[in-house]
XYZ file of C-alpha atoms in Angstrom:
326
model
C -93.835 -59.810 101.240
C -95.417 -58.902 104.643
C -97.068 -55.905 105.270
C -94.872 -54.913 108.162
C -91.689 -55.434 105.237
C -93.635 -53.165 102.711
C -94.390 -50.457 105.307
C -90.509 -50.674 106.128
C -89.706 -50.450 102.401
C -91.979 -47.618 101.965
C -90.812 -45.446 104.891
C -86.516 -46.153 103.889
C -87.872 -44.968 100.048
C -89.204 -42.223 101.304
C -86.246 -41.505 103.712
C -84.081 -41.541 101.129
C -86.107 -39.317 99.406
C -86.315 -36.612 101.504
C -82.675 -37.095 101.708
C -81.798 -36.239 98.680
C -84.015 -33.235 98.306
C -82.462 -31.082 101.063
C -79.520 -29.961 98.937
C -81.973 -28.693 96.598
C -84.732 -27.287 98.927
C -81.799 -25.964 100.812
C -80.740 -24.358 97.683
C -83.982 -22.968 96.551
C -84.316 -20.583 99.537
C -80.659 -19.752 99.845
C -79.833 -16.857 100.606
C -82.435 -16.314 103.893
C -79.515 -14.827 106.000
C -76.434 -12.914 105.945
C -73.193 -14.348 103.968
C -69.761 -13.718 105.898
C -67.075 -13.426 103.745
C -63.829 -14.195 104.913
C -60.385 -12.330 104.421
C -57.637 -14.706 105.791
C -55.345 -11.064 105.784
C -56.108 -7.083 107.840
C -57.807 -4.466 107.019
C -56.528 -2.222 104.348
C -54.685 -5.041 102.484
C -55.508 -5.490 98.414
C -57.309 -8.852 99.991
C -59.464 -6.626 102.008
C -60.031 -3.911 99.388
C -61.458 -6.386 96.159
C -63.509 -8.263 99.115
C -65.121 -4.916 100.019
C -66.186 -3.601 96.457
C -67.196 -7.080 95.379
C -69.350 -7.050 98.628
C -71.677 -4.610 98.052
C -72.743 -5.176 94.668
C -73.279 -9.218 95.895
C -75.173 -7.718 98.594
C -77.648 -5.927 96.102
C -77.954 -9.060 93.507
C -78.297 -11.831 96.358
C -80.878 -9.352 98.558
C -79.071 -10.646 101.823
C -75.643 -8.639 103.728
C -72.300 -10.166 102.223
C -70.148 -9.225 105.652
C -66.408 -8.961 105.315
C -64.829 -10.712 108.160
C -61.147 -10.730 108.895
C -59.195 -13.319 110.076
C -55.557 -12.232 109.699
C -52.563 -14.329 110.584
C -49.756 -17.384 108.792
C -50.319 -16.152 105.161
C -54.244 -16.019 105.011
C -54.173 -19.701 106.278
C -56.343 -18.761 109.182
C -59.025 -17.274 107.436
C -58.655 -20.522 104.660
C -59.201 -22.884 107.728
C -62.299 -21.044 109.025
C -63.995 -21.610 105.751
C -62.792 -24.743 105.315
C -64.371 -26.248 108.436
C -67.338 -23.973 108.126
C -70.857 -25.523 107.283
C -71.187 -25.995 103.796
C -74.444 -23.985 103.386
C -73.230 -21.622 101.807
C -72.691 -18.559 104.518
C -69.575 -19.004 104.986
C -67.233 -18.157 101.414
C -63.172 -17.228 101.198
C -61.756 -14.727 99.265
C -58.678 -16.311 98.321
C -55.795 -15.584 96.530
C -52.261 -16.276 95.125
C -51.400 -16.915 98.921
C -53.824 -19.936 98.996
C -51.515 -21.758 96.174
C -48.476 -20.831 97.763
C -49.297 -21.867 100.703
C -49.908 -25.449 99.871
C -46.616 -25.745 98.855
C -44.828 -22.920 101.465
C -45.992 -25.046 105.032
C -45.436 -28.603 105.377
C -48.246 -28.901 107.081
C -51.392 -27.479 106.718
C -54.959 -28.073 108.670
C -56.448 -28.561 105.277
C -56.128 -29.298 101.974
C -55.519 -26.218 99.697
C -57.682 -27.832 96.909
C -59.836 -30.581 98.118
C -61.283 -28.469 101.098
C -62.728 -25.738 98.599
C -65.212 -25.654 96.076
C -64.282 -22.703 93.698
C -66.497 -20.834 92.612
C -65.293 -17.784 90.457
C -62.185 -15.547 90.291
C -62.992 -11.872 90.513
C -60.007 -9.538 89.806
C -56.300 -9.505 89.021
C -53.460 -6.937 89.755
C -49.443 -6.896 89.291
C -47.793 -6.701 92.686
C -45.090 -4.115 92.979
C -41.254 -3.439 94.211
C -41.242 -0.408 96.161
C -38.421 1.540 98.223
C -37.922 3.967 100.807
C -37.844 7.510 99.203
C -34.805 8.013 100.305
C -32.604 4.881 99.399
C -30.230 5.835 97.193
C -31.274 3.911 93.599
C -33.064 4.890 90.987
C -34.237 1.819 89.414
C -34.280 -2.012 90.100
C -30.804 -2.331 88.021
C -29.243 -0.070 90.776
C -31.064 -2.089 93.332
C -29.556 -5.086 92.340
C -26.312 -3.309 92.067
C -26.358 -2.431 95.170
C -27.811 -5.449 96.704
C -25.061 -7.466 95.469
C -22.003 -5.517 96.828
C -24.113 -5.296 100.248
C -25.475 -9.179 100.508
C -28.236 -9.503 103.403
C -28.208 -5.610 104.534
C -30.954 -4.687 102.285
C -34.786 -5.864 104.154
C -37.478 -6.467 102.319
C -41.205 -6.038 104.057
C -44.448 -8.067 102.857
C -47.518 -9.026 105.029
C -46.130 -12.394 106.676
C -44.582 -15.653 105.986
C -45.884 -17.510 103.332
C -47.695 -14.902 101.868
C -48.050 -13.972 97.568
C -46.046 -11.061 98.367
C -43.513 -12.965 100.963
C -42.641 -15.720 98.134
C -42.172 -13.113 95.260
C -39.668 -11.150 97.316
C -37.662 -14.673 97.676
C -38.465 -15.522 94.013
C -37.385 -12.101 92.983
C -33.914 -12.103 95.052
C -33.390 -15.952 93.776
C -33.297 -15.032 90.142
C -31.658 -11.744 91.107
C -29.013 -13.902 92.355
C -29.070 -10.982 95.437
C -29.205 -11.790 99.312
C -32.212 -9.595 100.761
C -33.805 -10.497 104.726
C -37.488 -10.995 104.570
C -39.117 -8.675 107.287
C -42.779 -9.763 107.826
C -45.433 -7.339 109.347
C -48.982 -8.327 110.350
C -51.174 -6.578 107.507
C -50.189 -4.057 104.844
C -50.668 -0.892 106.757
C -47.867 -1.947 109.229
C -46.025 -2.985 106.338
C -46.181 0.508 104.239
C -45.070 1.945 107.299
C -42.146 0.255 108.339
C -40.731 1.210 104.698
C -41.876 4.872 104.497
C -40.048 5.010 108.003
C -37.131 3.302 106.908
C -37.337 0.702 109.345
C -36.518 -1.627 106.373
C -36.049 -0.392 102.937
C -37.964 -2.084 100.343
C -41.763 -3.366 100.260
C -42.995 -6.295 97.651
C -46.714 -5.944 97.998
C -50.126 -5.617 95.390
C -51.112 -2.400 93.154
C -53.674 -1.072 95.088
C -52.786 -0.134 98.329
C -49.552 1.327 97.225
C -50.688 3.726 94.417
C -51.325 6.931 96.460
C -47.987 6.254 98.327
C -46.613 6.337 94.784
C -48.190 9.217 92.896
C -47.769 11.136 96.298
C -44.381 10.661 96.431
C -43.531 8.448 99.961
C -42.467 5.607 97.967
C -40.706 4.941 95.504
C -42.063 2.295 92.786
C -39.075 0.525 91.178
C -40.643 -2.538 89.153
C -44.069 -4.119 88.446
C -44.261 -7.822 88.690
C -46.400 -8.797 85.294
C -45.491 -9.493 82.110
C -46.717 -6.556 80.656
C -46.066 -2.713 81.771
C -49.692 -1.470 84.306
C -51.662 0.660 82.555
C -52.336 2.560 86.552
C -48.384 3.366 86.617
C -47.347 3.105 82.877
C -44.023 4.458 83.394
C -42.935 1.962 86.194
C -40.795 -0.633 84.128
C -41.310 -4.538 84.274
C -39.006 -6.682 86.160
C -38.304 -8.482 83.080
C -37.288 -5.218 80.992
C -34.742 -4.986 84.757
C -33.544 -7.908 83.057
C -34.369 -10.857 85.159
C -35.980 -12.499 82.042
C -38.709 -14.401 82.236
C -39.790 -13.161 85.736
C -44.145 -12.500 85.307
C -46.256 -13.326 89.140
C -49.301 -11.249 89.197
C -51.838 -12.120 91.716
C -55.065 -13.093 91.697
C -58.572 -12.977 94.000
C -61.532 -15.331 94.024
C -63.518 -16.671 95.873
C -64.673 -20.314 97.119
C -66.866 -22.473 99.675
C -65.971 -25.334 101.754
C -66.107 -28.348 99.914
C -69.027 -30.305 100.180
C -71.533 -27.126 99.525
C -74.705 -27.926 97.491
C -73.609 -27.270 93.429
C -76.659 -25.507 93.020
C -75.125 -23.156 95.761
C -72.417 -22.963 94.607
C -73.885 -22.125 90.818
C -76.059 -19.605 92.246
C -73.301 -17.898 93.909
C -71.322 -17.929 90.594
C -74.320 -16.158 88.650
C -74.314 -13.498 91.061
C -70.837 -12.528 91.213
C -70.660 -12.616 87.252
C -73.580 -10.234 87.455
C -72.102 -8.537 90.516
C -68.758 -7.361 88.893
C -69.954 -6.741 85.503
C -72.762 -4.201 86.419
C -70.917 -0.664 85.276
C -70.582 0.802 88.506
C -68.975 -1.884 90.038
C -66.411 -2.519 86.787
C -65.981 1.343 87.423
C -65.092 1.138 90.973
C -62.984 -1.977 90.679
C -61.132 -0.313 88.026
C -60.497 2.734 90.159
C -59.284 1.180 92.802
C -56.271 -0.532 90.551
C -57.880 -4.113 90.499
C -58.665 -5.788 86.493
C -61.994 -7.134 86.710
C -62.476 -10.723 86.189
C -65.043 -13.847 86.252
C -65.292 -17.643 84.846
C -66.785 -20.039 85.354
C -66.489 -22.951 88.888
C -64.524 -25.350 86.601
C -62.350 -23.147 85.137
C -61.368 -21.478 88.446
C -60.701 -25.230 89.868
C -58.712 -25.818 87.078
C -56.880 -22.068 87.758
C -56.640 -23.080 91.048
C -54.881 -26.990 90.693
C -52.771 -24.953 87.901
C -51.713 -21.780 90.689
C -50.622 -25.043 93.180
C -48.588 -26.971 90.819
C -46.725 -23.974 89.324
C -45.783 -22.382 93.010
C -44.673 -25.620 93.861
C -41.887 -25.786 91.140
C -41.371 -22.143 91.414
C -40.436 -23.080 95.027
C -38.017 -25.707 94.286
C -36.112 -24.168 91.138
C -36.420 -20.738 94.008
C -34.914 -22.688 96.486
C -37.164 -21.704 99.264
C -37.357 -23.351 101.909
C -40.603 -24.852 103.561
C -41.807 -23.397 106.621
């Protein structure tokens, strides 16, 4: 072999080389900069809320700014489209939830893939979503909703925080199995939402725990059914919708969060260290709890596997629903 082939040989070897050691050298120093973390819903949502107190403590256990940014707007597919086109260096990470399964399944089309386009990397709370009313609408419990839903088909309005939302598709599942006719009303964001119902402008709200538990306790709205399987230990004398008796009926959403695909595994195992030590640390499990959310963590596989799960079950939910794509 010439010399001039060797020299080649030599410099594509160590090409390749160096190659193959950025992921890691880019992994050893990350993070050297601020991490935005994006909220495909407003300000003031339960989206909004678990990103915030899961921010802080990051902030302290990676020793960089975790910045909540907020891209509102079709179901949290905005903000899901940001990350997913972001650079996969891990600054850029979505705090997804329930939405991001529905959604694959809600919109024919989409400007990425729900599950392909993200590398999970750990789930970080739960909470029940709730049926709410006006104070003033004249029913005392879901049964008498439903009653009354019935003899009046399509008066009653339900509010959530858009199309194709969690909350949006377990209004439709909810008046499906119901066997009830109730007009979806979306609002941009939760606040606007809460509003129009307190107001009367419609009369019922399907949204998350959180944001809805002073309106409760204080008396502006009236909590008629949790979503879960089992009663919420925040409002323990709020009945299921199962014990209602739509049997069978348990949606509780979920929060975690995820890169774009492509981002460097040790990334993306570095990032799933710190939020396991990030939400475990007592005064964040303390805060969390306080704020309505159940604290949670596992593992990047097992949130993948959550998430392909989440996708595949909205999608039959959908069909046997009847609700329609958008």
């Amino acid at each position: 072999m010439s010399k001039i082939s060797t020299s080649i040989m030599a410099v594509g070897i160590a090409a390749a080389a160096f190659t193959f050691a950025m992921p890691a050298a880019q992994a050893d120093s990350w993070p050297s900069r601020p991490i935005r973390m994006v909220v495909g819903f407003g300000a003031g949502g339960g989206t909004d809320i678990i990103a915030r107190l899961v921010a802080q403590p990051l902030s302290e256990v990676l020793g960089q700014p975790v910045v909540v940014e907020n891209k509102p707007g079709a179901g949290g597919t905005i903000g899901a489209d940001t990350v997913a086109k972001a650079a996969k260096d891990g600054y850029s990470i979505f705090m997804m939830n329930n939405g991001h399964a529905v959604s694959a399944s809600l919109y024919k089309s989409l400007p990425y893939q729900s599950a392909k386009d993200f590398a999970p990397v750990s789930l970080v709370a739960t909470m029940p979503l709730i049926i709410t009313a006006n104070k003033d609408l004249p029913v005392a419990d879901l049964k008498a909703l439903v009653t009354r839903a019935k003899a009046e088909p399509n008066k009653l309005r339900f509010a959530s925080v858009g199309v194709g939302s969690t909350q949006h598709f377990v209004g439709a599942v909810f008046a499906t199995m119901a066997g009830v006719q109730i007009r979806h009303v979306p609002y941009r964001g939760t606040p606007a939402a809460i509003a129009a119902t307190r107001s009367g402008e419609v009369e019922l709200l399907v949204e998350v725990a959180s944001p809805l538990i002073g309106q409760i306790k204080g008396g502006e709205l009236k909590a008629l059914a949790v979503s879960s399987a089992e009663r919420y230990e925040v409002l323990p004398n709020v009945p299921t919708v199962a014990e209602a008796g739509i049997k069978g009926f348990d949606i509780s959403t979920w929060y975690g969060l995820a890169f774009p695909a492509g981002t460097p595994v040790d990334i993306v195992n570095k990032m799933n260290a710190a939020i396991n030590r990030a939400v475990t640390t007592d005064s964040a499990r303390k805060q969390i709890l306080d704020a309505s959310f159940i604290p949670a963590s596992n593992t990047p596989s097992q949130f993948a596997a959550h998430l392909d799960a989440e996708i595949a079950r909205w999608g039959k939910v959908m069909q046997e629903a009847g609700v329609q794509q958008q």
